[in-house]
PDB file of C-alpha atoms in Angstrom:
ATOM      1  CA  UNK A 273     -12.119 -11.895  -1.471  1.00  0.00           C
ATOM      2  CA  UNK A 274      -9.409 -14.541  -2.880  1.00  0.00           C
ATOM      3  CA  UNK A 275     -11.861 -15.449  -5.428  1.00  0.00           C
ATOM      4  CA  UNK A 276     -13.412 -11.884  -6.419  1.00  0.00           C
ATOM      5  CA  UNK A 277      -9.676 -10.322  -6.717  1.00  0.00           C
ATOM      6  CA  UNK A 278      -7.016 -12.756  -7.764  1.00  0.00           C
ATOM      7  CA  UNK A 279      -5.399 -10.263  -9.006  1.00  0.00           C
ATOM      8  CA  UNK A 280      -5.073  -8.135  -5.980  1.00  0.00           C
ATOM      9  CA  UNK A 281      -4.593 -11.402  -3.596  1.00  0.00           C
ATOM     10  CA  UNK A 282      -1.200 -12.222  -6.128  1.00  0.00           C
ATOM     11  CA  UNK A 283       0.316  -8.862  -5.530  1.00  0.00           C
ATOM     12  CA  UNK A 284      -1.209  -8.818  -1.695  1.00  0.00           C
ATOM     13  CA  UNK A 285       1.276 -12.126  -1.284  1.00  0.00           C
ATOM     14  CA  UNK A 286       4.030 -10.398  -3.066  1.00  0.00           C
ATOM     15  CA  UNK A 287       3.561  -7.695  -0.408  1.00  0.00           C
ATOM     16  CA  UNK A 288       3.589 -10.141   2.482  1.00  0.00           C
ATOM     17  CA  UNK A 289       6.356 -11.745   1.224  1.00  0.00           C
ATOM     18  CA  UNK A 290       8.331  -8.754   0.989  1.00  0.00           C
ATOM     19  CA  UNK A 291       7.935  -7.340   4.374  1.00  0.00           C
ATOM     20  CA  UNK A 292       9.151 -10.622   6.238  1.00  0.00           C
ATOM     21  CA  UNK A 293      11.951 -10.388   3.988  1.00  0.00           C
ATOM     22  CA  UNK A 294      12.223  -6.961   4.473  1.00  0.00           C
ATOM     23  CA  UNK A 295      11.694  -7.711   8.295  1.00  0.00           C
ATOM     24  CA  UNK A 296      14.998 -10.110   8.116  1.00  0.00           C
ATOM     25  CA  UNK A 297      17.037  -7.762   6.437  1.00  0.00           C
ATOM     26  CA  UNK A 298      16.530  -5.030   9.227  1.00  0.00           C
ATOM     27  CA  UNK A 299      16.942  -8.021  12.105  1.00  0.00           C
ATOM     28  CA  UNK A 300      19.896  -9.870  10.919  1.00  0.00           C
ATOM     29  CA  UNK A 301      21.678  -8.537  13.318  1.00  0.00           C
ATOM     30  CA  UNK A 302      19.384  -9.037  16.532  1.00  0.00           C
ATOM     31  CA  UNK A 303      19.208 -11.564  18.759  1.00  0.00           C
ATOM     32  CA  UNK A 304      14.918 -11.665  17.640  1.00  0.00           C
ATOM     33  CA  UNK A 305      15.799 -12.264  13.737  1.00  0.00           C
ATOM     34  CA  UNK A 306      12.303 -12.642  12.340  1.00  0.00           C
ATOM     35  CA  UNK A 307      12.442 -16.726  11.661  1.00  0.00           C
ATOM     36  CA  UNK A 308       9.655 -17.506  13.568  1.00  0.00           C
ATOM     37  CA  UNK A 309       6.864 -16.167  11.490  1.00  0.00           C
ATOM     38  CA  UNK A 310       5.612 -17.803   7.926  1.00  0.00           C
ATOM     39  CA  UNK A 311       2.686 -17.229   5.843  1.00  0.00           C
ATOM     40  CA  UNK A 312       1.300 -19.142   3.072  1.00  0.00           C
ATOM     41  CA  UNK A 313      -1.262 -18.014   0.383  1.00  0.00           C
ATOM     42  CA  UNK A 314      -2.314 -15.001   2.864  1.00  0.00           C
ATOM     43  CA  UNK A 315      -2.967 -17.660   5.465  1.00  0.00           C
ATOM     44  CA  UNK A 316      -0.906 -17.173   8.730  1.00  0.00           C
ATOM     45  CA  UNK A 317       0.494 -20.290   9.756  1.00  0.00           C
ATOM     46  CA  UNK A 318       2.090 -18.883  12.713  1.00  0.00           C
ATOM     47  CA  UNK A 319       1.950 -15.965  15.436  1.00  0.00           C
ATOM     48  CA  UNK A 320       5.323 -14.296  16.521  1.00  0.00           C
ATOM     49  CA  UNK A 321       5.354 -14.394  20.169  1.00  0.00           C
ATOM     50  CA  UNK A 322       2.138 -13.437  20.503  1.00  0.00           C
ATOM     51  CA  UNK A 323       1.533 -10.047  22.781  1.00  0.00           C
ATOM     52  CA  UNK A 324       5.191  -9.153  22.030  1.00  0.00           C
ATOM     53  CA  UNK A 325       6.150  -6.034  20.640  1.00  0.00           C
ATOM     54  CA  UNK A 326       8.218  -8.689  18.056  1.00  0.00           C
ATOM     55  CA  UNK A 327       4.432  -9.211  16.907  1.00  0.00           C
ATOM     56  CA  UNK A 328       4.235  -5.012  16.993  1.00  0.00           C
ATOM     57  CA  UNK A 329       6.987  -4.574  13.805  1.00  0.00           C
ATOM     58  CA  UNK A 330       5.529  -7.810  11.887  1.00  0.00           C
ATOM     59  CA  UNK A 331       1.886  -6.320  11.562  1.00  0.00           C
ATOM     60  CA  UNK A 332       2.800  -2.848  11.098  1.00  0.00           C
ATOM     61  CA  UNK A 333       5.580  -4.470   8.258  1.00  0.00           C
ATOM     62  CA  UNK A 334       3.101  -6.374   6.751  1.00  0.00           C
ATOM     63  CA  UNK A 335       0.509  -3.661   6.272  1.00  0.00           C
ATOM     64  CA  UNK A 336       2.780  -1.233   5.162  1.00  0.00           C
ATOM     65  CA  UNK A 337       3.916  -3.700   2.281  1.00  0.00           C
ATOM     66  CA  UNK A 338       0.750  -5.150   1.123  1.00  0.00           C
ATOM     67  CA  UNK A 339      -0.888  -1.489   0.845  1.00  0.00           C
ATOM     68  CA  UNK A 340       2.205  -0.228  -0.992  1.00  0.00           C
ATOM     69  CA  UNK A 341       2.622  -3.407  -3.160  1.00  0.00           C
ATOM     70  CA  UNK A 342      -1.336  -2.935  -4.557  1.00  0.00           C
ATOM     71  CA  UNK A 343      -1.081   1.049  -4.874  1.00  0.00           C
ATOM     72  CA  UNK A 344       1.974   0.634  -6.823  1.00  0.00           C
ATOM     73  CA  UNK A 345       0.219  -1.948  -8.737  1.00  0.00           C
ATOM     74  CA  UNK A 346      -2.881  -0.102  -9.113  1.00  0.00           C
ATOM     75  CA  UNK A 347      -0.755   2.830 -10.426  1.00  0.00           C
ATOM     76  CA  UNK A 348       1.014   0.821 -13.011  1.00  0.00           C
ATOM     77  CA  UNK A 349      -1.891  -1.027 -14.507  1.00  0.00           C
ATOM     78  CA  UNK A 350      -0.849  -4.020 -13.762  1.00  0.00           C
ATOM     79  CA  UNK A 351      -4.621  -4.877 -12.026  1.00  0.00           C
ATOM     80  CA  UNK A 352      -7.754  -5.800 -14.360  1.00  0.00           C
ATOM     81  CA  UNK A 353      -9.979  -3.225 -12.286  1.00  0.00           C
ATOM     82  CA  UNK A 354      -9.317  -0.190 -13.420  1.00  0.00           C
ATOM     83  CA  UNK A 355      -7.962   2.169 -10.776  1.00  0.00           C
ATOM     84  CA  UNK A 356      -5.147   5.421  -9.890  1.00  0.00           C
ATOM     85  CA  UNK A 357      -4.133   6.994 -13.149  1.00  0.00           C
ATOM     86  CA  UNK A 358      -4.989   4.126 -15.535  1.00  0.00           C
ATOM     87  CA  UNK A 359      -8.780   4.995 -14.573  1.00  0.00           C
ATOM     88  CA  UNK A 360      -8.051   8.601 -15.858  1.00  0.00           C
ATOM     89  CA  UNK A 361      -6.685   7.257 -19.160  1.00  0.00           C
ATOM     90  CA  UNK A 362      -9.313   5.209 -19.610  1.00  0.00           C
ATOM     91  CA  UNK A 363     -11.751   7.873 -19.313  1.00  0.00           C
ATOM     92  CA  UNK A 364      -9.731   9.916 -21.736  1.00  0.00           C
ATOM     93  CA  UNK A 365      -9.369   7.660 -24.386  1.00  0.00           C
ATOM     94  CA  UNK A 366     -13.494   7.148 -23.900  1.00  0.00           C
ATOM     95  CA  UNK A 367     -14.204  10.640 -24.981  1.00  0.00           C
ATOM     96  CA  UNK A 368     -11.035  11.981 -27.241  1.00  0.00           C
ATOM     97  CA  UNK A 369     -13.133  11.989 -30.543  1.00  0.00           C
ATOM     98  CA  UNK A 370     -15.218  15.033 -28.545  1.00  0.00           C
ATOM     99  CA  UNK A 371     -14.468  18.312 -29.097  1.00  0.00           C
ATOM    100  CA  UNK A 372     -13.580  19.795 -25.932  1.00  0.00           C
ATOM    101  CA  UNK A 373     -13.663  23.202 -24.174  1.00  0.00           C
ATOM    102  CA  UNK A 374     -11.029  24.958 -22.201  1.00  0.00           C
ATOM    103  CA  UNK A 375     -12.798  24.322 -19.418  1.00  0.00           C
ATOM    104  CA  UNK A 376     -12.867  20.399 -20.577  1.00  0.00           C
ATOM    105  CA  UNK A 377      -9.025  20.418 -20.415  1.00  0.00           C
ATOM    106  CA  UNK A 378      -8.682  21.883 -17.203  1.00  0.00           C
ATOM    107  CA  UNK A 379     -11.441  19.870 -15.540  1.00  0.00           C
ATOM    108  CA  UNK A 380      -9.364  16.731 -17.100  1.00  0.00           C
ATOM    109  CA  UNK A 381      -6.438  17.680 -15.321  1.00  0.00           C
ATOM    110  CA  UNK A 382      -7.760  17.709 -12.569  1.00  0.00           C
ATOM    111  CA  UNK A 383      -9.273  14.310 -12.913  1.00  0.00           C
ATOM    112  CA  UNK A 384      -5.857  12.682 -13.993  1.00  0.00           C
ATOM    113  CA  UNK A 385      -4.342  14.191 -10.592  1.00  0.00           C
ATOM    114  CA  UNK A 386      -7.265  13.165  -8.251  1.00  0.00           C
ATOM    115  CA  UNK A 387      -7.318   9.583 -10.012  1.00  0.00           C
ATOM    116  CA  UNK A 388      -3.661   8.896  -9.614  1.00  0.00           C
ATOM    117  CA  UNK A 389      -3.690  10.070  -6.276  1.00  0.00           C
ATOM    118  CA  UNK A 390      -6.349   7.567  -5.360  1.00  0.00           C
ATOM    119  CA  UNK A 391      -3.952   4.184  -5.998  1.00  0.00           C
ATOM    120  CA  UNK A 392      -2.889   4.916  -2.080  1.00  0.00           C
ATOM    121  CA  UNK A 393      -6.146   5.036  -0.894  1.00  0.00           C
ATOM    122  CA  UNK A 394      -7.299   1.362  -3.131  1.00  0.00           C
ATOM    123  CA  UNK A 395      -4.021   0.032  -1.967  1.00  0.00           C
ATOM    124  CA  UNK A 396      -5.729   0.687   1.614  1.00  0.00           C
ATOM    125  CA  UNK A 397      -8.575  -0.719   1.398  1.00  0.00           C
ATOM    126  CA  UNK A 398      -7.775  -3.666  -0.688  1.00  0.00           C
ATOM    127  CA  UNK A 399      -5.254  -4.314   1.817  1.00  0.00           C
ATOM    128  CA  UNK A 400      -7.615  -4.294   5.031  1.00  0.00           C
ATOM    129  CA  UNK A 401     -10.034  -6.346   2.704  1.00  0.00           C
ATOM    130  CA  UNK A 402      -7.030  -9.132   2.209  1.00  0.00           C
ATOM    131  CA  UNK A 403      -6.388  -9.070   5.751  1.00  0.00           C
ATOM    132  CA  UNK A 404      -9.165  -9.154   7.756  1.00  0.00           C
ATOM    133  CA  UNK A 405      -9.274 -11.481  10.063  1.00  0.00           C
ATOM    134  CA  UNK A 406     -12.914 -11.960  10.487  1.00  0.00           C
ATOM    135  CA  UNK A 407     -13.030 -15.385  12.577  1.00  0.00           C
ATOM    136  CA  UNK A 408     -10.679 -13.201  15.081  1.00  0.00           C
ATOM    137  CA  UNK A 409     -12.686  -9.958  14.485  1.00  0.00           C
ATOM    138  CA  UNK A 410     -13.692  -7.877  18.048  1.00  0.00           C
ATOM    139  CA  UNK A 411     -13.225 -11.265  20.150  1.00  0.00           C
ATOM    140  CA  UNK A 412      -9.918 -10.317  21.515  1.00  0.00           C
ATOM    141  CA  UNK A 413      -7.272  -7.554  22.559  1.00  0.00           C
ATOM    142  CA  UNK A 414      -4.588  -9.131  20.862  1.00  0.00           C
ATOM    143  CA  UNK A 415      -7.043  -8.873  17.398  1.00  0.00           C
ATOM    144  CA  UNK A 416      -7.704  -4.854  17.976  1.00  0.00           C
ATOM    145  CA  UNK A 417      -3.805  -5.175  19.105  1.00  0.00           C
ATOM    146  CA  UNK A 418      -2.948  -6.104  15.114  1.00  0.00           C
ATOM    147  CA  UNK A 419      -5.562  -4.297  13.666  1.00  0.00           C
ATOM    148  CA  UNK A 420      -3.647  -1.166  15.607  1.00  0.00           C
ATOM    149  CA  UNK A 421       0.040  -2.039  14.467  1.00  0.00           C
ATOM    150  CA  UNK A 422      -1.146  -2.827  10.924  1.00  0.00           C
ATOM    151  CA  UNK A 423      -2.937   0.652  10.798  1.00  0.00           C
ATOM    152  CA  UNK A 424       0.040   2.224  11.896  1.00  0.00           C
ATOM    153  CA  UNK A 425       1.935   0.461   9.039  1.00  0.00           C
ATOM    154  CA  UNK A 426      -0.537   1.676   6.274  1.00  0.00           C
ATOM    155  CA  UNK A 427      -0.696   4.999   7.791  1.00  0.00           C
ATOM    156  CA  UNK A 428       3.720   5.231   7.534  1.00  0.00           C
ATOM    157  CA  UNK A 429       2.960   5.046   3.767  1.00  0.00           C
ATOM    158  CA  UNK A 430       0.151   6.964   3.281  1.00  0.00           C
ATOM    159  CA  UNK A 431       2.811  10.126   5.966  1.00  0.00           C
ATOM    160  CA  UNK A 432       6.104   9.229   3.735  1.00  0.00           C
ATOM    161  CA  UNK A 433       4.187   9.150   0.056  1.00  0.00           C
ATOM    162  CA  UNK A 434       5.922  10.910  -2.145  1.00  0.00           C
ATOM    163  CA  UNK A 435       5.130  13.620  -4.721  1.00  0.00           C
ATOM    164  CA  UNK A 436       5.080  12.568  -8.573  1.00  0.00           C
ATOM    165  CA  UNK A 437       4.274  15.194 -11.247  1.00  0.00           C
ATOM    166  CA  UNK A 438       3.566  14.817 -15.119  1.00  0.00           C
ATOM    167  CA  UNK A 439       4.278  18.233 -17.020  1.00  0.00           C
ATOM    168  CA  UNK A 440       1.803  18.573 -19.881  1.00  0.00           C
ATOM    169  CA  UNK A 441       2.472  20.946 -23.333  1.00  0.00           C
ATOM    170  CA  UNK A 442       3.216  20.952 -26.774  1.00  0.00           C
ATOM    171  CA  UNK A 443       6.291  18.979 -27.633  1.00  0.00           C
ATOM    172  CA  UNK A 444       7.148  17.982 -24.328  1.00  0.00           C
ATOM    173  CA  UNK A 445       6.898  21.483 -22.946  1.00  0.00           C
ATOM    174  CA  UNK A 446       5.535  21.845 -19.150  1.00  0.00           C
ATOM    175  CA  UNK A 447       3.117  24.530 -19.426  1.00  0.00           C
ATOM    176  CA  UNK A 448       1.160  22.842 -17.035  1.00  0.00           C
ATOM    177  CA  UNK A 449       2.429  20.193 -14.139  1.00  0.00           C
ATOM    178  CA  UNK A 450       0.130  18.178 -12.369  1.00  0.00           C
ATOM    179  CA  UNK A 451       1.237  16.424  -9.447  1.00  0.00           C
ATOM    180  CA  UNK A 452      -0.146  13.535  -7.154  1.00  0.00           C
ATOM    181  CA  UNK A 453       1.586  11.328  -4.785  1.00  0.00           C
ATOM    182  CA  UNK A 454       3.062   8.062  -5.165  1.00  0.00           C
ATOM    183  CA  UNK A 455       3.682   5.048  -2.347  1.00  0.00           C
ATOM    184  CA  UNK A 456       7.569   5.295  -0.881  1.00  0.00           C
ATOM    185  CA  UNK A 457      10.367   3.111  -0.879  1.00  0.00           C
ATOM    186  CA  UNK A 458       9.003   0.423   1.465  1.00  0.00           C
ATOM    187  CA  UNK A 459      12.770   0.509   2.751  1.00  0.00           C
ATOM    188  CA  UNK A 460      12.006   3.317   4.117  1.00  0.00           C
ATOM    189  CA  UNK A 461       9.205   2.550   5.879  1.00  0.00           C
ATOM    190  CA  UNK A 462      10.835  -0.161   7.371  1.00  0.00           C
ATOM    191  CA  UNK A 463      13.467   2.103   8.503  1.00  0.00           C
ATOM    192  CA  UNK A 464      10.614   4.271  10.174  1.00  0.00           C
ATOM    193  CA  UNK A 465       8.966   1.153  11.567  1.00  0.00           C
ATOM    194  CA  UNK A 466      12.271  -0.476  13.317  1.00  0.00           C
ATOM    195  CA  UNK A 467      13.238   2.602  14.549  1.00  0.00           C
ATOM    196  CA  UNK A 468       9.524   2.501  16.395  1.00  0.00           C
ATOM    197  CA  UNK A 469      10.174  -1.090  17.580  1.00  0.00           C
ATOM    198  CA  UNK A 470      12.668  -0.228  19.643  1.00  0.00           C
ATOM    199  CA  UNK A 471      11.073   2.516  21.193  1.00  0.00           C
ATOM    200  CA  UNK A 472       8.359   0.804  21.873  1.00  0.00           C
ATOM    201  CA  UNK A 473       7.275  -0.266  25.614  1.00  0.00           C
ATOM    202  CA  UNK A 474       4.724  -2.771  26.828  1.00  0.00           C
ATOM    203  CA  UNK A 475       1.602  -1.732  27.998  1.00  0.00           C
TER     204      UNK A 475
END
C-alpha cells in the first residue's frame, strides 16, 4: 500500500501523528497521559496497555484522524489521484469546449456535489487500507477489539461532518447552491471520543 500511495501513506502519518498529539492534549491532565504509545512510519512500535479501554480512545483517535487527514486532503487536491471535488473539476475542464444543454448544467451540478461528498468516503477506505493489520487479521479478540474502536472513530467523522455549500450564478450571484459535506474539526471528535472513554466499562 506504502508503495502504491505515497501520497496517501504521508498524509495517513500526518493523521497518526495528530491524534496522539491530539490524545495528549485531552490527557494532560490524567493520571493515564498518553506517553506510552509511539508509532513510526505507520508501524506501531508499541501497544497501550493492551485490553484496556486506554487502548479503546487510541484506536478510535487514530482512525478518526487518519480518515479526516486524507478526506481533507482528497478535498483540497493535495493527492495525485484524483478524488472529492477535484475529480468534478477535472471532468469539467475535460468537456468545457462542448456546448451544453440545460439539462448538461444541472446534471453537472449534481456531479460536483456527489464528487465532493465522496472525499469522506476515500478518506475511509484509504484509511482502513493504511491500517490493516493483516499479520493480526481474525487471529485474535483484541484484533476485532481495534478494528471495533477504530470503526467507531471513522464513523464520529463521517456523524459530525459538516455541511459545505458553493453558490453558483452570474457575477457571484447564488442562483443555485450546491452543498456536500466536509470532515469536522478533529477537536471535536476528540471531544466526542474522550467523553466516550470515560463512559466506557470493561466487558
Amino acid at each position: 500500500f506504502c508503495l502504491r500511495h505515497h501520497d496517501v501513506t504521508e498524509v495517513a502519518i500526518l493523521g497518526l501523528r495528530i491524534a496522539l498529539s491530539e490524545c495528549r492534549y485531552q490527557f494532560k491532565n490524567e493520571l493515564w497521559d498518553c506517553t506510552n504509545v509511539m508509532y513510526h512510519r505507520g508501524k506501531q512500535i508499541s501497544d497501550p496497555n493492551k485490553g484496556f479501554k486506554e487502548s479503546s480512545v487510541i484506536f478510535a483517535l487514530l482512525g478518526a484522524s487518519v480518515s479526516t487527514q486524507i478526506s481533507r486532503a482528497c478535498s483540497a487536491a493535495d493527492l495525485q489521484y484524483s478524488c472529492g471535488c477535484t475529480s468534478a473539476q477535472s471532468s469539467h475542464r475535460a468537456d468545457h469546449s462542448k456546448t451544453h444543454t440545460q439539462t448538461d448544467f444541472w446534471g453537472k451540478l449534481r456531479r460536483y456535489s456527489q464528487a465532493c461528498q465522496s472525499s469522506l468516503t476515500y478518506g475511509d477506505v484509504m484509511r482502513k487500507k493504511f491500517m490493516e493489520r493483516r499479520s493480526l487479521r481474525g487471529q485474535d479478540i483484541l484484533w476485532h477489539v481495534q478494528q471495533h474502536n477504530e470503526n467507531l472513530g471513522r464513523k464520529l467523522v463521517k456523524k459530525m461532518a459538516i455541511v459545505r455549500c458553493k453558490c453558483h450564478g452570474v457575477s457571484g450571484s447564488c442562483q443555485l447552491k450546491t452543498c456536500w459535506k466536509v470532515a469536522p474539526d478533529f477537536r471535536r471528535v476528540a471531544d466526542v471520543i474522550k467523553t466516550k472513554f470515560k463512559m466506557a466499562v470493561r466487558v
